[in-house]
mmCIF file of C-alpha atoms and ligand atoms in Angstrom:
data_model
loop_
_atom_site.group_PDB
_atom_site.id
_atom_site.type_symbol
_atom_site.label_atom_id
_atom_site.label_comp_id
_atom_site.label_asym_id
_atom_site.label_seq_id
_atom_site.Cartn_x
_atom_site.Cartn_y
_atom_site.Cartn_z
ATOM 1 C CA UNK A 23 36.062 -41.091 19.570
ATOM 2 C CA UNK A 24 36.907 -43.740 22.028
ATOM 3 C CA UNK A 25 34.205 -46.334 22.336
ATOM 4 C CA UNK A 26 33.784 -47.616 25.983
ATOM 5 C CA UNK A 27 31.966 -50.874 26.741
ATOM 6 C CA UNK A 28 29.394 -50.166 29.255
ATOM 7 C CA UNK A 29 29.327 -52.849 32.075
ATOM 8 C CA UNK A 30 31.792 -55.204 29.589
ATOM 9 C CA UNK A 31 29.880 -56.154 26.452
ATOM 10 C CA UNK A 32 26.809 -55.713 28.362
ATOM 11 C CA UNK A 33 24.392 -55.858 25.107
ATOM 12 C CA UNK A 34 24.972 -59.526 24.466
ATOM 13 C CA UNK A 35 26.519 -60.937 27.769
ATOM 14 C CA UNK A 36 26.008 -60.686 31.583
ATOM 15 C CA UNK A 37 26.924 -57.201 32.931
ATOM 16 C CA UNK A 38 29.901 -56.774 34.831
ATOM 17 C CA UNK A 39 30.986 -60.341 34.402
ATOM 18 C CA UNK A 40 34.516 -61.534 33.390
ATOM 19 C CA UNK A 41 32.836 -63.008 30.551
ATOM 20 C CA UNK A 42 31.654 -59.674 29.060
ATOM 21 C CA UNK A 43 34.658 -57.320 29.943
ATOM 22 C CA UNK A 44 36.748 -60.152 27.585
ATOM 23 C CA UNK A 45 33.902 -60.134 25.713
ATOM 24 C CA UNK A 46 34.330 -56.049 24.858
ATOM 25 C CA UNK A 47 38.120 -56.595 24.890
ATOM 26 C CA UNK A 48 37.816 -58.974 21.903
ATOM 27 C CA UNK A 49 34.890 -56.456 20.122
ATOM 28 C CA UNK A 50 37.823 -54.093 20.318
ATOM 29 C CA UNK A 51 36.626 -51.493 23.160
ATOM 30 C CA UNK A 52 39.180 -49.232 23.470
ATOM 31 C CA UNK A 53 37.818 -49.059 27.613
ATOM 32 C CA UNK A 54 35.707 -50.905 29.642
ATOM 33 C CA UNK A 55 33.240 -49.272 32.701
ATOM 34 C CA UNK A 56 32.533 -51.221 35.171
ATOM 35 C CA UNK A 57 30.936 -50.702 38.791
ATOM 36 C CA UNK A 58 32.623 -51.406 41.884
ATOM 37 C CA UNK A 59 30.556 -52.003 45.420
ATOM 38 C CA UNK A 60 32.371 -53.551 48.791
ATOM 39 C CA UNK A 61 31.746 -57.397 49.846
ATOM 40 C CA UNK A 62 31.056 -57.596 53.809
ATOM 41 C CA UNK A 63 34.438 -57.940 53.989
ATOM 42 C CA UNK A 64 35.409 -55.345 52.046
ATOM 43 C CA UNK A 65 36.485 -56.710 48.937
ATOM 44 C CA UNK A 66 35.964 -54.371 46.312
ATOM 45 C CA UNK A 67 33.451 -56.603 43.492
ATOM 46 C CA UNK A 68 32.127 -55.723 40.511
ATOM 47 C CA UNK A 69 28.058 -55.001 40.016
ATOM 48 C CA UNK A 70 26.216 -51.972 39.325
ATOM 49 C CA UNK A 71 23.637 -52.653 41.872
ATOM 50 C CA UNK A 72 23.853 -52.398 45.943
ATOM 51 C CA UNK A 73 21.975 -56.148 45.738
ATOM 52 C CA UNK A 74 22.601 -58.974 43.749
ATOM 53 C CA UNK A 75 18.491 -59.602 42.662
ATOM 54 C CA UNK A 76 18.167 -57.675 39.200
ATOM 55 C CA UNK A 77 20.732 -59.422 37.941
ATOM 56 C CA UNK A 78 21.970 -63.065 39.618
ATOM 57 C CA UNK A 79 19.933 -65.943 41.391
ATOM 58 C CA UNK A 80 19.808 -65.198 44.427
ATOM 59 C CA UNK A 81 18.689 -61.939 46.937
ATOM 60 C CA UNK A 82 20.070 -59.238 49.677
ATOM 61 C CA UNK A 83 22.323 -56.479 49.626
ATOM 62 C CA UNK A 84 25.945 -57.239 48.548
ATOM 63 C CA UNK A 85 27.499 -55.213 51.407
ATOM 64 C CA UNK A 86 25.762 -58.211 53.264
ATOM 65 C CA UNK A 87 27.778 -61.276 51.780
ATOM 66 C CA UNK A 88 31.295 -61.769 51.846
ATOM 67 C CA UNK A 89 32.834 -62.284 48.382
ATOM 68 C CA UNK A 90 33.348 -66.030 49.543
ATOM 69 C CA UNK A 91 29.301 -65.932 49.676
ATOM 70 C CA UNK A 92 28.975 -63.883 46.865
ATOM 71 C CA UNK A 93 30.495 -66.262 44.490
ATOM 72 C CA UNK A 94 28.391 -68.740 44.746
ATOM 73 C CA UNK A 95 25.493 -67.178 43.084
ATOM 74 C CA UNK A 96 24.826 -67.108 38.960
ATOM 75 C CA UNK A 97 24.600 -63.560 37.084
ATOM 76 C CA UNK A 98 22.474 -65.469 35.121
ATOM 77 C CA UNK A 99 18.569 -62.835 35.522
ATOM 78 C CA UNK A 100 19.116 -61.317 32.136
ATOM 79 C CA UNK A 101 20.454 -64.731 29.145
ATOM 80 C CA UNK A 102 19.383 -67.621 31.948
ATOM 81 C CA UNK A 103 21.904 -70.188 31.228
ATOM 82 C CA UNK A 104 23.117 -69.647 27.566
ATOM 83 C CA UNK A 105 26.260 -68.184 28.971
ATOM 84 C CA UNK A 106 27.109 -70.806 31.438
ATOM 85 C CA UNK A 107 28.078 -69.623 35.186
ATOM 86 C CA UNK A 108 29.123 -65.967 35.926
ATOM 87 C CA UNK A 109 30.354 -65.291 39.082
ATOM 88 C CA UNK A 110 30.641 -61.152 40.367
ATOM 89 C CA UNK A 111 34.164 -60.495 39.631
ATOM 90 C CA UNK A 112 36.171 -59.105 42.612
ATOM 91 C CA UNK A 113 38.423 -56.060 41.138
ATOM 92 C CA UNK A 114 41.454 -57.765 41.660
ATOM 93 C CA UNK A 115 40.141 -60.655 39.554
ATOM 94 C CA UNK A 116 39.498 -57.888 36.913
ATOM 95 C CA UNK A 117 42.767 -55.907 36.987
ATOM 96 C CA UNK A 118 44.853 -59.312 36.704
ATOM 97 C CA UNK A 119 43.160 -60.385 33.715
ATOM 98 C CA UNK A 120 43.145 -56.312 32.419
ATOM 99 C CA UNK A 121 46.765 -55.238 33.698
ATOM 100 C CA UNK A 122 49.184 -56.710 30.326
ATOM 101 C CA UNK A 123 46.547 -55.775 27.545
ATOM 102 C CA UNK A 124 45.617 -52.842 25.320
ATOM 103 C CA UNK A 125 42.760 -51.263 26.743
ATOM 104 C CA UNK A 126 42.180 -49.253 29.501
ATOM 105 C CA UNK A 127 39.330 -48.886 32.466
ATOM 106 C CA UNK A 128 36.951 -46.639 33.469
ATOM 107 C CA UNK A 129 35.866 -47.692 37.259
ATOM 108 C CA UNK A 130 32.936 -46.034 38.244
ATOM 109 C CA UNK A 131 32.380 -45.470 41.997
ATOM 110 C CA UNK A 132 29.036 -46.671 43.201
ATOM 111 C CA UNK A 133 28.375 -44.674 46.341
ATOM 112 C CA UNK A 134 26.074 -42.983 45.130
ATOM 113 C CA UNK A 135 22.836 -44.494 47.031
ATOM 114 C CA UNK A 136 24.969 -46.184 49.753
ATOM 115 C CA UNK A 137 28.184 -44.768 51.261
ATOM 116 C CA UNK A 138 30.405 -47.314 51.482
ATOM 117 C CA UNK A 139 33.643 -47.117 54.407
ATOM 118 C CA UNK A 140 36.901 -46.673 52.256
ATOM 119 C CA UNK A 141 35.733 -47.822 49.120
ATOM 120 C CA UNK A 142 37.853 -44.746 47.458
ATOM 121 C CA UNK A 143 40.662 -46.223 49.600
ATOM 122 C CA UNK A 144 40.308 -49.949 48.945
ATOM 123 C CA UNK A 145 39.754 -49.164 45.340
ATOM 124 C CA UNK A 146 43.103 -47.084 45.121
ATOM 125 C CA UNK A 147 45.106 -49.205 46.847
ATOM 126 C CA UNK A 148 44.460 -51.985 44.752
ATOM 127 C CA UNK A 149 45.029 -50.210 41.017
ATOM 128 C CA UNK A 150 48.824 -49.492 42.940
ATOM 129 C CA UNK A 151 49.199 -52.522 43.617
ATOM 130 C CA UNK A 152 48.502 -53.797 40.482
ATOM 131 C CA UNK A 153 50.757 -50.618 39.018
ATOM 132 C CA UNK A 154 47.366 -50.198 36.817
ATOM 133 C CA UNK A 155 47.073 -46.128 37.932
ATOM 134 C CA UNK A 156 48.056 -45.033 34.616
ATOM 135 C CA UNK A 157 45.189 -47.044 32.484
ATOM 136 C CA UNK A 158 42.672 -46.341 34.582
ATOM 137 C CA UNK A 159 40.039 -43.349 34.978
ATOM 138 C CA UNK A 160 37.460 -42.428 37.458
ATOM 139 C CA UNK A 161 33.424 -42.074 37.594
ATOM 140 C CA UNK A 162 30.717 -41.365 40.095
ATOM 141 C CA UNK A 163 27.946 -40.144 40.332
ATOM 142 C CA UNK A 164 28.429 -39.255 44.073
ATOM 143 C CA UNK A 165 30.939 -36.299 42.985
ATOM 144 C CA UNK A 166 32.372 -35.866 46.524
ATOM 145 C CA UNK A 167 34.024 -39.091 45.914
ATOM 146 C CA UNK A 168 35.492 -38.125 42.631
ATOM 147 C CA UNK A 169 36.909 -35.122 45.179
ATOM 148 C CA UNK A 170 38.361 -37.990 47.517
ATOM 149 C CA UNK A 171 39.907 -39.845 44.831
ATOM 150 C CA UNK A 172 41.528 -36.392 43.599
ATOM 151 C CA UNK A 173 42.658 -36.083 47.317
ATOM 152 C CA UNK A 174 44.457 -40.082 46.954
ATOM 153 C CA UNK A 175 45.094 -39.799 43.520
ATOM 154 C CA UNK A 176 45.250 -36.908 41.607
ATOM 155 C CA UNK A 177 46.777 -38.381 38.510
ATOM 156 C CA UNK A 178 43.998 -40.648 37.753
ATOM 157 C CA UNK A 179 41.341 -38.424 35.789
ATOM 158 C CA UNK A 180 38.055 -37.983 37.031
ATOM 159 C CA UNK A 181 34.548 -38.127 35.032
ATOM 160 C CA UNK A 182 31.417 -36.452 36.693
ATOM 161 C CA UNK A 183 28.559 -38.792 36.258
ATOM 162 C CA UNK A 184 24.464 -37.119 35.531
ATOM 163 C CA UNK A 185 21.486 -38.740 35.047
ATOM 164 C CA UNK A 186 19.246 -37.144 32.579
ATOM 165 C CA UNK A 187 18.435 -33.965 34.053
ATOM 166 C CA UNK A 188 22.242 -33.253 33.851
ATOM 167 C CA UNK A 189 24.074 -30.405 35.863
ATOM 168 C CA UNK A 190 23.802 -26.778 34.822
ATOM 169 C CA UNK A 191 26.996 -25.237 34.208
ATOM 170 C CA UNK A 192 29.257 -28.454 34.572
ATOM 171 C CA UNK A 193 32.142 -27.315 32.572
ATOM 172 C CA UNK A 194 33.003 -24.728 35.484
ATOM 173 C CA UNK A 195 31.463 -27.328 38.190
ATOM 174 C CA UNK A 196 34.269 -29.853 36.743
ATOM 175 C CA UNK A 197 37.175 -27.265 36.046
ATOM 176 C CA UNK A 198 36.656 -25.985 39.620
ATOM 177 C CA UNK A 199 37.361 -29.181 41.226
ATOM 178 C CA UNK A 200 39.851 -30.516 38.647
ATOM 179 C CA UNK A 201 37.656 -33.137 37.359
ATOM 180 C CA UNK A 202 38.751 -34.013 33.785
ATOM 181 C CA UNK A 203 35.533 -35.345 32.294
ATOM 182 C CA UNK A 204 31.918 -35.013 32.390
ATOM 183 C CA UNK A 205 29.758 -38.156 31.897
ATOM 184 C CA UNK A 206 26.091 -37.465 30.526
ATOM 185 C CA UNK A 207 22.816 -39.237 29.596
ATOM 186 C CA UNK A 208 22.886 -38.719 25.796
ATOM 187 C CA UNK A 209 18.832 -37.992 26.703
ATOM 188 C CA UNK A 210 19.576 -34.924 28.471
ATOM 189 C CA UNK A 211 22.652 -33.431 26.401
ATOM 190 C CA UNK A 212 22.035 -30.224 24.119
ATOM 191 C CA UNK A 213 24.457 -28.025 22.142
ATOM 192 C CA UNK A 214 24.489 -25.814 24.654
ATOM 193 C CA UNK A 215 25.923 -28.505 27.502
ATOM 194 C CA UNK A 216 28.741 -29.503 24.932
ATOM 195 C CA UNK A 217 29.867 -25.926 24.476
ATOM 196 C CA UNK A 218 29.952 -25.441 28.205
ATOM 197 C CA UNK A 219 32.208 -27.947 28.826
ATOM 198 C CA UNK A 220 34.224 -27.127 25.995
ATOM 199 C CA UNK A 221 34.466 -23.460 26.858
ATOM 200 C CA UNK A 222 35.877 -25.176 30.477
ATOM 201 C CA UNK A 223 38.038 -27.385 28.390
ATOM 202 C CA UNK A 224 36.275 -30.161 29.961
ATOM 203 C CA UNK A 225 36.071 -33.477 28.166
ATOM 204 C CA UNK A 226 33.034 -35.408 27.371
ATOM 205 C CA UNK A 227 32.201 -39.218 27.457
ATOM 206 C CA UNK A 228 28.595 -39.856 26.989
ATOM 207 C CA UNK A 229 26.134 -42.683 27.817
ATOM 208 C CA UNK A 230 24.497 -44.585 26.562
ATOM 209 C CA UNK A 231 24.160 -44.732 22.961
ATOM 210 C CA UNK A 232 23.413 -47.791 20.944
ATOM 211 C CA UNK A 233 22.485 -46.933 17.729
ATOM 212 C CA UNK A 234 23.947 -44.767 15.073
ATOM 213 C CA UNK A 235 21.728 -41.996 14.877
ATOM 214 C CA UNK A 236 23.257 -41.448 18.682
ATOM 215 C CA UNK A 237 26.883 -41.848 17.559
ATOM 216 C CA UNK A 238 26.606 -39.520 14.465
ATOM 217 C CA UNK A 239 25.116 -36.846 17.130
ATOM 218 C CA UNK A 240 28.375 -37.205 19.419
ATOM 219 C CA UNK A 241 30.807 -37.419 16.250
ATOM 220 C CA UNK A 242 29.248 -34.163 15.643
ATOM 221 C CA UNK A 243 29.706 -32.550 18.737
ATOM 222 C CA UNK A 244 32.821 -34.271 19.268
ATOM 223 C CA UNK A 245 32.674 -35.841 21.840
ATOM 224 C CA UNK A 246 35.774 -37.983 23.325
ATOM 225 C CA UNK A 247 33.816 -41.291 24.523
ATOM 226 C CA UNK A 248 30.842 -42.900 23.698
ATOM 227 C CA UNK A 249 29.430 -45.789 26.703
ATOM 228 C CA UNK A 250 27.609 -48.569 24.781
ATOM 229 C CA UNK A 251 26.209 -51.959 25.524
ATOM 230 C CA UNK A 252 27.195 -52.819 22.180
ATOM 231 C CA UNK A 253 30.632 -51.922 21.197
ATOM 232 C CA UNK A 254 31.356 -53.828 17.806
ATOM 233 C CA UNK A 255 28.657 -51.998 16.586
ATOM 234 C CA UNK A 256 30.372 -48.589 17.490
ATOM 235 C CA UNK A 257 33.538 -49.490 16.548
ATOM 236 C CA UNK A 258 32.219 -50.749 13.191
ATOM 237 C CA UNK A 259 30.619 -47.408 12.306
ATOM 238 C CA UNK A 260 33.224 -45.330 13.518
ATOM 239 C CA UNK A 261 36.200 -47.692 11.685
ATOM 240 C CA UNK A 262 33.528 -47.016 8.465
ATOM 241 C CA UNK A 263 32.820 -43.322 8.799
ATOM 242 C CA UNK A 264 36.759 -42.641 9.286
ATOM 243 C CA UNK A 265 37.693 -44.747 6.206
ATOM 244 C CA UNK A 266 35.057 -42.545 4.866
ATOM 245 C CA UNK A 267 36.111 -39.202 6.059
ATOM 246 C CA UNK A 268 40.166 -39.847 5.318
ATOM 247 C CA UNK A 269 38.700 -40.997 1.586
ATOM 248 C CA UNK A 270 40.337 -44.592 2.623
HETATM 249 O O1 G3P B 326 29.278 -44.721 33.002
HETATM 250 C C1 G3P B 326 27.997 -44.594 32.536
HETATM 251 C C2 G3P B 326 26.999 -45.420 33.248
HETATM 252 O O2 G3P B 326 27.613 -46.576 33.769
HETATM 253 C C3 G3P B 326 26.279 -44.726 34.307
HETATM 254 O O3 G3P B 326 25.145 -45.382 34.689
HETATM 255 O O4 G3P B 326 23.767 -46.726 36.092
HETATM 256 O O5 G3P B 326 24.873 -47.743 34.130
HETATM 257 O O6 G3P B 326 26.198 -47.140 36.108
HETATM 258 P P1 G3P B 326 25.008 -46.818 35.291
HETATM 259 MG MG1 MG B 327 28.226 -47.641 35.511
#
């Protein structure tokens, strides 16, 4: 079971930050998620929300700034200044630092409460240009853009994003449109969910699950991914339970 680092090593350091994808990298994530909005000048950046207040020190929508503006503010809501100053990454910042190591990337597409122009496009263009199409994967919870990235892309697997409530029959939702993965809220996932996307032959990478009673559920259902806000926790248990299970 792959363990993906949700937002970077989002447990212990500021989301989405350069300091918490190396973070994760060095915890030994196998992937990182991360969330990619557009600057004002169309720069894709990375944050999870469509303003800057939850989580740096300052206000306003990010599609408002430019990325010149955006950097000078502090992702500094959540540890205040333990971590020094975090600046919102621009992707391209990201996939330089990611593009010659051992783990790949799960970029999830947030268009899901704002549409923005091209972000698909922008987003595309720049894993090519950083040759980076084959380490990457996609998620959104706005599916049509998981259908536009299939339409630029098809290659680069897609995961369909729920919240809780989930999506009834999502293994042949999925399948249908030649989306790879579906991406669940472990609150909302039953038996029954797991076997439809296995009878679609759908794969499943779950968030978000921080403790172990939550990974031992997914290692049961097998499951391919877990997201986590802590990942040297997960990859503890799971380096643990497979010494235990090969009797090593
Ligand atoms: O990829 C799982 C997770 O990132 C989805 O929720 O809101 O944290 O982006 P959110
Ligand atoms: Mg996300």
């Amino acid at each position: 079971m792959k363990v993906i680092a949700h937002r970077g090593y989002s447990g212990k350091f500021p989301e989405n930050t350069m300091l918490a994808f190396k973070k994760a990298y060095k915890a030994g994530a196998d992937e990182i998620e991360l969330d990619v909005q557009l600057s004002k000048d169309n720069v894709p950046v990375i944050i999870h929300d469509e303003f800057i207040d939850r989580v740096a020190d300052g206000t306003g929508f990010v599609r408002n700034y430019t990325f010149q503006e955006l950097q000078e503010f502090n992702i500094n809501k959540k540890f205040g200044d333990k971590h020094g100053f975090n600046t919102i990454p621009s992707f391209e910042e990201y996939l330089y630092w990611a593009k010659n190591k051992p783990i790949t990337t799960n970029v999830e597409l947030k268009s899901g409460n704002y549409y923005y122009n091209e972000l698909e496009e922008k987003v595309v263009e720049m894993l090519r240009a950083y040759e980076m199409e084959k380490r990457v994967m996609f998620s959104s919870f706005n599916h049509v853009s998981l259908i536009r990235c299939k339409e630029l892309i098809p290659e680069i697997p897609c995961g369909v994003l729920t919240l809780k409530e989930g999506l009834g029959n999502a293994g042949y939702f999925a399948s249908k449109y030649h989306l790879e993965y579906y991406h669940p809220d472990f609150r909302g996932l039953t038996d029954e969910v797991v076997q439809n996307c296995k009878d679609y032959g759908i794969k499943l990478n779950v968030w978000t699950v921080n403790d172990v009673e939550g990974l031992q559920k997914l290692y049961d259902w097998g499951c391919d991914g877990v997201i986590t806000n802590y990942p040297r926790l997960c990859k503890n248990w799971l380096n643990a339970k497979e010494g235990t299970e090969t009797g090593t």
